[in-house]
């Protein structure tokens, strides 16, 4: 293994990721530490301990070996191993109290940092420390959407006035497609097994929207009785809609003739220029059928994000190679902004906000790329192939260090609790 990240910057990332977990969980007390038993959330008390356990398992206990060392917390594997502890049992485990859970996490983190300093040449340790950072970042986003699900206040400030909200660019960009290398190239730093490796795909010419579908556009679908008209829904989508009794996106609230939207613990008028959010794959598909559009495939999405006709190659981010700044994308904030904001983050193709603001559903199922080889953290991708849909980009709640054009997120098509919207393509 080659050194992926310098130990000093890894140390900063480990500390920053933990600080983020704290920001998102520090005010949870009493009953909120367990919360209601729902399939789409974890009990926060469990999740805080699980993040520490994961870091200890990979960075201190040599979890990939046949005989991992003991945890510093007796019985930790029976509590926190997400692959073995069934989801609905996590509320009734004999979990340590919050103070002891946080102390366990602090001790693990201190020892990981000490180990990184002691073994600055150990590429394996660096790999697993980076894995632990990203794992904790993903759980931070999960804490964030759990807070939306349960109606808790948003602990992060609303995004600062975004750079240059000119009018949202309208319409589609027309892209020639052709031969494209989908996925990550070797040597591009830490990537997950599901991104490996770049492989040729053929993309037909296509037209993709410059911006994500807005609340105002989605409202047209709702007001056209979109949730009551069978013809716009697939069979699976209609079954979901009927079972959920959905009449509008999950957090929309009708008040007289106006539409409001709940965000965390507050209800405010629906922001017409913001992206539609908290819609699932079925709702995105139904909107597309209503609008005479379709979802992009993940190959089309990645091509629109990464390909530059100017230099004839793929780039790490829509805007090029520079690490994300506050001007490029709405990341690490407390909420979405208008779809026209962040023009500095446009892709070479001319699409806006491909990264940040809201995750974007794609048409594609989550499948392994050709030649897939499983990485040491075996439960990351493989258990979910075949049942999940791919989302691309990132949301306002994603960390800057996690984003890149080749990153694949994945959820089941019924999930509307996550920070996801979508953009559309013209029909082929
Ligand atoms: Fe986890």
Coordinates of C-alpha atoms and ligand atoms in Angstrom, one line a residue:
X1 CA 0.0 0.0 0.0
X2 CA 1.2 3.5 -0.7
X3 CA 0.9 6.4 1.6
X4 CA -2.4 8.0 0.9
X5 CA -2.5 10.9 3.3
X6 CA 0.3 12.4 5.4
X7 CA 0.0 11.4 9.1
X8 CA -0.2 15.0 10.2
X9 CA -3.2 15.8 8.0
X10 CA -4.8 12.5 8.9
X11 CA -4.5 13.5 12.6
X12 CA -6.3 16.8 11.8
X13 CA -9.0 15.0 9.9
X14 CA -9.6 12.5 12.7
X15 CA -9.9 15.4 15.2
X16 CA -12.2 17.4 12.8
X17 CA -14.4 14.4 12.2
X18 CA -14.8 13.8 15.9
X19 CA -15.5 17.5 16.5
X20 CA -18.3 17.2 13.9
X21 CA -19.8 14.2 15.6
X22 CA -19.9 16.2 18.8
X23 CA -21.5 19.2 17.2
X24 CA -24.3 17.0 15.9
X25 CA -24.9 15.0 19.1
X26 CA -23.8 17.2 22.0
X27 CA -27.3 18.4 22.9
X28 CA -28.9 14.9 22.9
X29 CA -29.9 14.0 26.4
X30 CA -32.3 11.8 28.2
X31 CA -34.9 10.1 26.0
X32 CA -33.3 11.5 22.9
X33 CA -30.2 9.4 23.4
X34 CA -32.3 6.3 22.4
X35 CA -35.2 7.9 20.5
X36 CA -37.9 5.9 18.8
X37 CA -37.3 2.6 17.2
X38 CA -37.4 3.2 13.5
X39 CA -35.9 1.2 10.6
X40 CA -34.3 4.4 9.2
X41 CA -32.5 5.6 12.3
X42 CA -30.1 4.2 14.9
X43 CA -30.3 5.1 18.6
X44 CA -27.8 7.9 18.9
X45 CA -26.2 6.4 22.1
X46 CA -25.5 3.3 20.1
X47 CA -24.3 5.2 17.0
X48 CA -21.8 7.3 19.0
X49 CA -20.3 4.1 20.5
X50 CA -20.3 2.3 17.2
X51 CA -18.2 5.1 15.6
X52 CA -15.6 4.6 18.3
X53 CA -15.7 0.8 18.1
X54 CA -15.2 1.0 14.3
X55 CA -12.1 3.2 14.7
X56 CA -10.7 0.9 17.4
X57 CA -11.4 -2.3 15.4
X58 CA -9.6 -1.1 12.3
X59 CA -6.9 1.1 13.6
X60 CA -5.9 -0.5 17.0
X61 CA -7.2 -4.1 17.0
X62 CA -6.2 -5.2 13.5
X63 CA -9.8 -6.1 12.7
X64 CA -8.8 -7.6 9.3
X65 CA -6.6 -10.3 10.9
X66 CA -7.8 -13.7 12.0
X67 CA -7.5 -12.9 15.7
X68 CA -8.3 -9.2 16.4
X69 CA -7.0 -7.9 19.7
X70 CA -9.4 -7.4 22.6
X71 CA -11.3 -4.1 22.8
X72 CA -10.5 -1.8 25.6
X73 CA -14.2 -1.9 26.4
X74 CA -15.3 -5.4 27.6
X75 CA -18.0 -6.9 25.4
X76 CA -17.8 -4.1 22.8
X77 CA -18.2 -6.5 19.8
X78 CA -21.5 -7.7 21.1
X79 CA -22.7 -4.1 21.3
X80 CA -21.4 -2.2 18.4
X81 CA -20.5 -4.5 15.5
X82 CA -23.1 -3.3 12.9
X83 CA -22.7 -6.4 10.8
X84 CA -23.6 -8.7 13.7
X85 CA -25.9 -6.7 16.0
X86 CA -29.4 -6.8 14.4
X87 CA -30.8 -3.3 13.9
X88 CA -33.9 -3.6 15.9
X89 CA -32.0 -5.0 18.9
X90 CA -29.9 -1.9 19.3
X91 CA -32.4 -0.1 21.5
X92 CA -32.4 -2.9 24.1
X93 CA -28.7 -3.6 24.4
X94 CA -26.9 -3.0 27.8
X95 CA -25.2 0.1 26.4
X96 CA -22.8 2.1 28.5
X97 CA -24.0 5.5 29.6
X98 CA -23.3 8.5 27.4
X99 CA -20.3 9.8 29.5
X100 CA -18.6 6.3 29.4
X101 CA -19.4 6.1 25.7
X102 CA -17.8 9.4 24.9
X103 CA -14.8 8.5 27.1
X104 CA -14.3 5.3 25.2
X105 CA -14.3 7.3 21.9
X106 CA -11.8 9.7 23.3
X107 CA -9.4 7.0 24.4
X108 CA -9.6 5.2 21.1
X109 CA -8.9 8.5 19.3
X110 CA -6.0 9.3 21.5
X111 CA -4.4 5.9 20.9
X112 CA -5.0 6.1 17.2
X113 CA -3.2 9.4 17.0
X114 CA -0.4 8.2 19.2
X115 CA 0.0 5.1 16.9
X116 CA 0.0 7.3 13.8
X117 CA 2.8 9.3 15.3
X118 CA 4.7 6.2 16.3
X119 CA 4.3 4.5 13.0
X120 CA 4.5 7.3 10.4
X121 CA 5.5 4.8 7.6
X122 CA 2.7 2.4 8.2
X123 CA 0.5 2.7 5.0
X124 CA -1.9 0.1 6.3
X125 CA -2.6 2.1 9.5
X126 CA -3.0 5.2 7.4
X127 CA -5.5 3.5 5.1
X128 CA -7.6 2.4 8.1
X129 CA -7.4 5.8 9.8
X130 CA -8.7 7.4 6.6
X131 CA -11.4 4.8 6.5
X132 CA -12.4 5.6 10.1
X133 CA -12.5 9.4 9.2
X134 CA -14.9 8.7 6.3
X135 CA -17.0 6.3 8.3
X136 CA -17.4 8.9 11.1
X137 CA -18.2 11.6 8.5
X138 CA -20.9 9.4 7.0
X139 CA -22.4 8.7 10.5
X140 CA -22.3 12.5 11.1
X141 CA -24.5 13.0 8.0
X142 CA -26.8 10.2 9.4
X143 CA -27.0 12.0 12.7
X144 CA -27.9 15.1 10.7
X145 CA -30.8 13.5 8.8
X146 CA -31.9 11.6 12.0
X147 CA -32.4 15.1 13.5
X148 CA -34.6 16.0 10.6
X149 CA -36.5 12.7 10.9
X150 CA -37.2 13.2 14.6
X151 CA -37.8 17.0 14.4
X152 CA -34.8 18.1 16.5
X153 CA -33.2 21.5 16.0
X154 CA -30.5 21.8 13.3
X155 CA -27.2 22.2 15.2
X156 CA -25.3 23.7 12.3
X157 CA -25.8 27.3 11.1
X158 CA -27.8 27.9 7.9
X159 CA -25.5 28.4 5.0
X160 CA -24.1 31.8 4.6
X161 CA -25.6 33.9 1.8
X162 CA -24.3 31.8 -1.1
X163 CA -22.1 33.3 -3.7
X164 CA -23.9 35.0 -6.5
X165 CA -27.5 33.8 -6.6
X166 CA -28.1 35.0 -10.0
X167 CA -31.1 33.6 -11.7
X168 CA -30.9 29.9 -11.9
X169 CA -29.5 28.8 -15.3
X170 CA -32.3 27.1 -17.2
X171 CA -32.6 24.3 -19.6
X172 CA -30.3 21.5 -20.6
X173 CA -26.8 21.1 -21.8
X174 CA -26.3 18.9 -24.7
X175 CA -23.4 16.5 -24.4
X176 CA -21.9 14.3 -27.1
X177 CA -21.1 11.3 -25.0
X178 CA -18.9 8.7 -26.5
X179 CA -16.3 6.4 -24.9
X180 CA -15.9 7.3 -21.2
X181 CA -14.0 5.7 -18.4
X182 CA -16.5 5.3 -15.5
X183 CA -15.0 5.0 -12.0
X184 CA -11.8 6.0 -10.2
X185 CA -8.4 5.6 -11.7
X186 CA -5.7 3.9 -9.6
X187 CA -3.5 6.4 -7.9
X188 CA -6.3 8.9 -7.3
X189 CA -6.1 8.6 -3.5
X190 CA -8.4 6.8 -1.1
X191 CA -11.5 5.4 -2.9
X192 CA -14.0 2.8 -1.9
X193 CA -14.2 -0.7 -3.4
X194 CA -17.4 0.2 -5.3
X195 CA -15.5 2.9 -7.3
X196 CA -12.8 0.6 -8.6
X197 CA -11.8 0.8 -11.2
X198 CA -12.3 3.1 -14.1
X199 CA -13.6 1.0 -17.0
X200 CA -14.8 1.9 -20.5
X201 CA -18.5 2.6 -21.1
X202 CA -20.2 4.0 -24.2
X203 CA -22.5 7.0 -23.6
X204 CA -25.0 8.0 -26.3
X205 CA -25.4 11.8 -26.9
X206 CA -27.7 13.2 -24.2
X207 CA -29.2 16.3 -22.7
X208 CA -29.0 16.9 -19.0
X209 CA -30.5 19.7 -16.9
X210 CA -28.1 22.5 -15.7
X211 CA -29.7 22.5 -12.3
X212 CA -31.6 20.2 -9.9
X213 CA -35.4 20.1 -9.9
X214 CA -36.7 22.9 -7.7
X215 CA -39.5 22.9 -5.2
X216 CA -41.4 25.2 -7.5
X217 CA -41.1 22.7 -10.4
X218 CA -42.1 19.7 -8.1
X219 CA -45.1 21.7 -6.9
X220 CA -46.5 21.6 -10.4
X221 CA -46.5 17.8 -10.2
X222 CA -48.1 17.8 -6.8
X223 CA -50.8 20.3 -7.9
X224 CA -51.5 18.3 -11.1
X225 CA -52.6 15.5 -8.7
X226 CA -49.3 13.8 -9.2
X227 CA -49.7 11.6 -6.1
X228 CA -53.1 10.4 -7.1
X229 CA -52.6 9.6 -10.8
X230 CA -51.5 6.0 -11.3
X231 CA -50.2 6.6 -14.8
X232 CA -47.1 8.4 -13.6
X233 CA -46.0 5.8 -11.2
X234 CA -44.3 2.5 -11.7
X235 CA -45.9 -0.6 -10.1
X236 CA -43.3 -0.5 -7.2
X237 CA -43.7 3.2 -6.9
X238 CA -47.4 3.1 -6.7
X239 CA -47.2 0.4 -4.1
X240 CA -44.9 2.5 -2.0
X241 CA -47.1 5.6 -2.4
X242 CA -50.2 3.7 -1.3
X243 CA -48.5 2.1 1.6
X244 CA -47.0 5.4 2.8
X245 CA -50.2 7.3 2.0
X246 CA -48.0 10.0 0.4
X247 CA -49.7 13.1 -1.0
X248 CA -46.6 15.3 -1.4
X249 CA -43.0 15.2 -0.4
X250 CA -42.5 13.9 3.1
X251 CA -42.1 17.2 4.9
X252 CA -44.4 19.4 2.9
X253 CA -47.3 20.8 4.9
X254 CA -50.5 22.2 3.4
X255 CA -51.9 25.3 5.0
X256 CA -54.9 26.7 3.3
X257 CA -53.6 27.3 -0.3
X258 CA -50.0 27.7 0.8
X259 CA -47.4 25.0 1.1
X260 CA -45.0 25.0 4.0
X261 CA -42.0 22.7 4.6
X262 CA -40.7 21.3 7.9
X263 CA -37.0 21.6 8.3
X264 CA -35.7 20.1 11.5
X265 CA -37.9 21.7 14.3
X266 CA -39.2 24.6 12.2
X267 CA -41.9 25.0 9.6
X268 CA -41.4 27.7 7.0
X269 CA -42.9 28.6 3.6
X270 CA -41.7 26.3 0.9
X271 CA -38.8 27.9 -0.9
X272 CA -39.7 27.7 -4.6
X273 CA -36.1 28.2 -5.8
X274 CA -34.5 25.6 -3.5
X275 CA -34.1 22.0 -4.8
X276 CA -36.8 19.6 -3.9
X277 CA -35.4 17.4 -1.1
X278 CA -36.6 14.4 0.9
X279 CA -38.1 12.7 -2.2
X280 CA -37.3 9.1 -2.9
X281 CA -36.4 7.3 -6.1
X282 CA -40.0 6.4 -6.8
X283 CA -41.1 10.0 -6.4
X284 CA -38.3 11.2 -8.7
X285 CA -39.3 8.6 -11.3
X286 CA -43.0 9.7 -11.1
X287 CA -42.0 13.3 -11.5
X288 CA -40.0 12.4 -14.6
X289 CA -42.9 10.6 -16.2
X290 CA -45.1 13.6 -15.5
X291 CA -42.6 16.0 -16.9
X292 CA -41.6 13.9 -20.0
X293 CA -38.1 13.5 -18.6
X294 CA -35.9 10.8 -17.2
X295 CA -33.3 10.4 -14.5
X296 CA -29.6 10.3 -15.7
X297 CA -27.7 7.1 -15.4
X298 CA -24.8 7.2 -13.1
X299 CA -22.4 7.1 -16.1
X300 CA -24.2 10.1 -17.6
X301 CA -24.0 11.9 -14.3
X302 CA -20.3 11.2 -13.8
X303 CA -19.6 12.2 -17.4
X304 CA -21.5 15.6 -17.0
X305 CA -19.5 16.2 -13.7
X306 CA -16.0 15.0 -14.6
X307 CA -15.4 15.2 -18.3
X308 CA -13.8 18.3 -19.8
X309 CA -13.9 18.7 -23.6
X310 CA -11.3 21.5 -23.1
X311 CA -8.5 19.2 -22.1
X312 CA -10.0 15.9 -23.0
X313 CA -9.8 14.3 -19.6
X314 CA -11.7 13.6 -16.4
X315 CA -11.4 15.7 -13.3
X316 CA -11.7 15.0 -9.6
X317 CA -14.4 17.7 -9.0
X318 CA -16.9 19.4 -11.3
X319 CA -14.8 22.6 -11.2
X320 CA -11.5 20.9 -11.7
X321 CA -8.8 19.6 -9.4
X322 CA -8.8 22.1 -6.5
X323 CA -10.1 20.9 -3.2
X324 CA -13.6 22.3 -2.5
X325 CA -13.8 25.8 -1.0
X326 CA -16.8 27.8 0.3
X327 CA -17.2 29.2 -3.2
X328 CA -17.5 25.9 -5.0
X329 CA -20.3 24.0 -3.2
X330 CA -22.7 24.1 -0.3
X331 CA -21.1 21.5 2.0
X332 CA -20.9 21.2 5.8
X333 CA -23.7 23.6 6.4
X334 CA -27.1 23.4 8.0
X335 CA -29.4 23.5 4.9
X336 CA -29.9 23.8 1.2
X337 CA -29.7 26.9 -0.9
X338 CA -31.2 28.0 -4.2
X339 CA -30.4 25.8 -7.2
X340 CA -28.8 28.7 -9.1
X341 CA -26.2 29.4 -6.4
X342 CA -22.5 28.4 -6.5
X343 CA -21.8 29.2 -10.1
X344 CA -18.1 28.8 -9.3
X345 CA -18.6 25.1 -8.9
X346 CA -20.0 24.5 -12.4
X347 CA -18.7 21.5 -14.3
X348 CA -16.9 22.0 -17.6
X349 CA -20.1 20.7 -19.2
X350 CA -22.1 23.6 -17.6
X351 CA -24.0 21.8 -14.8
X352 CA -24.4 23.5 -11.5
X353 CA -24.2 22.0 -7.9
X354 CA -23.4 18.5 -9.0
X355 CA -21.6 18.4 -5.7
X356 CA -23.3 19.8 -2.6
X357 CA -26.8 21.0 -1.7
X358 CA -28.6 17.7 -2.3
X359 CA -27.6 14.2 -3.3
X360 CA -29.0 13.3 -6.7
X361 CA -30.8 10.1 -7.4
X362 CA -29.7 8.4 -10.6
X363 CA -31.6 5.8 -12.7
X364 CA -28.9 3.2 -12.0
X365 CA -29.0 0.3 -9.6
X366 CA -26.1 -0.1 -7.3
X367 CA -24.0 -2.9 -8.8
X368 CA -20.3 -3.8 -8.7
X369 CA -18.1 -2.5 -11.5
X370 CA -16.4 -5.1 -13.7
X371 CA -13.6 -6.9 -11.8
X372 CA -14.9 -5.8 -8.4
X373 CA -12.7 -6.8 -5.5
X374 CA -13.9 -6.5 -2.0
X375 CA -11.9 -4.3 0.4
X376 CA -11.2 -5.2 4.1
X377 CA -14.3 -3.4 5.3
X378 CA -16.4 -6.1 3.6
X379 CA -19.8 -4.8 4.6
X380 CA -19.4 -1.4 3.0
X381 CA -20.7 -2.2 -0.5
X382 CA -21.3 -5.8 -1.2
X383 CA -24.3 -6.5 1.0
X384 CA -26.2 -3.7 -0.8
X385 CA -25.5 -4.6 -4.5
X386 CA -28.7 -5.3 -6.4
X387 CA -31.2 -3.8 -4.0
X388 CA -30.1 -0.1 -3.8
X389 CA -30.1 2.8 -6.2
X390 CA -27.1 5.0 -6.8
X391 CA -27.1 8.6 -5.7
X392 CA -24.3 11.0 -6.8
X393 CA -22.8 14.3 -5.7
X394 CA -23.2 15.2 -2.0
X395 CA -25.5 17.2 0.2
X396 CA -25.1 20.3 2.4
X397 CA -24.4 17.9 5.2
X398 CA -21.5 16.1 3.6
X399 CA -17.9 16.9 4.5
X400 CA -15.5 18.4 2.0
X401 CA -12.9 15.7 2.4
X402 CA -15.4 13.0 1.3
X403 CA -16.6 14.5 -2.0
X404 CA -15.3 13.6 -5.5
X405 CA -16.9 12.9 -8.9
X406 CA -16.5 9.2 -8.7
X407 CA -18.1 8.7 -5.2
X408 CA -21.2 6.5 -5.2
X409 CA -23.8 6.8 -2.5
X410 CA -26.6 4.2 -2.4
X411 CA -29.9 3.8 -0.6
X412 CA -33.1 1.7 -1.2
X413 CA -35.6 3.4 -3.5
X414 CA -38.1 4.1 -0.8
X415 CA -35.8 6.3 1.4
X416 CA -37.0 9.9 1.6
X417 CA -35.5 10.8 4.9
X418 CA -32.1 11.5 3.4
X419 CA -30.9 14.8 1.9
X420 CA -31.7 13.8 -1.7
X421 CA -33.3 15.4 -4.7
X422 CA -32.5 14.8 -8.4
X423 CA -31.9 16.4 -11.8
X424 CA -33.4 15.2 -15.0
X425 CA -32.4 14.4 -18.6
X426 CA -34.3 14.8 -21.9
X427 CA -35.9 11.5 -23.1
X428 CA -33.7 9.5 -25.4
Ligands
LIG1 FE1 -21.1 2.3 10.6

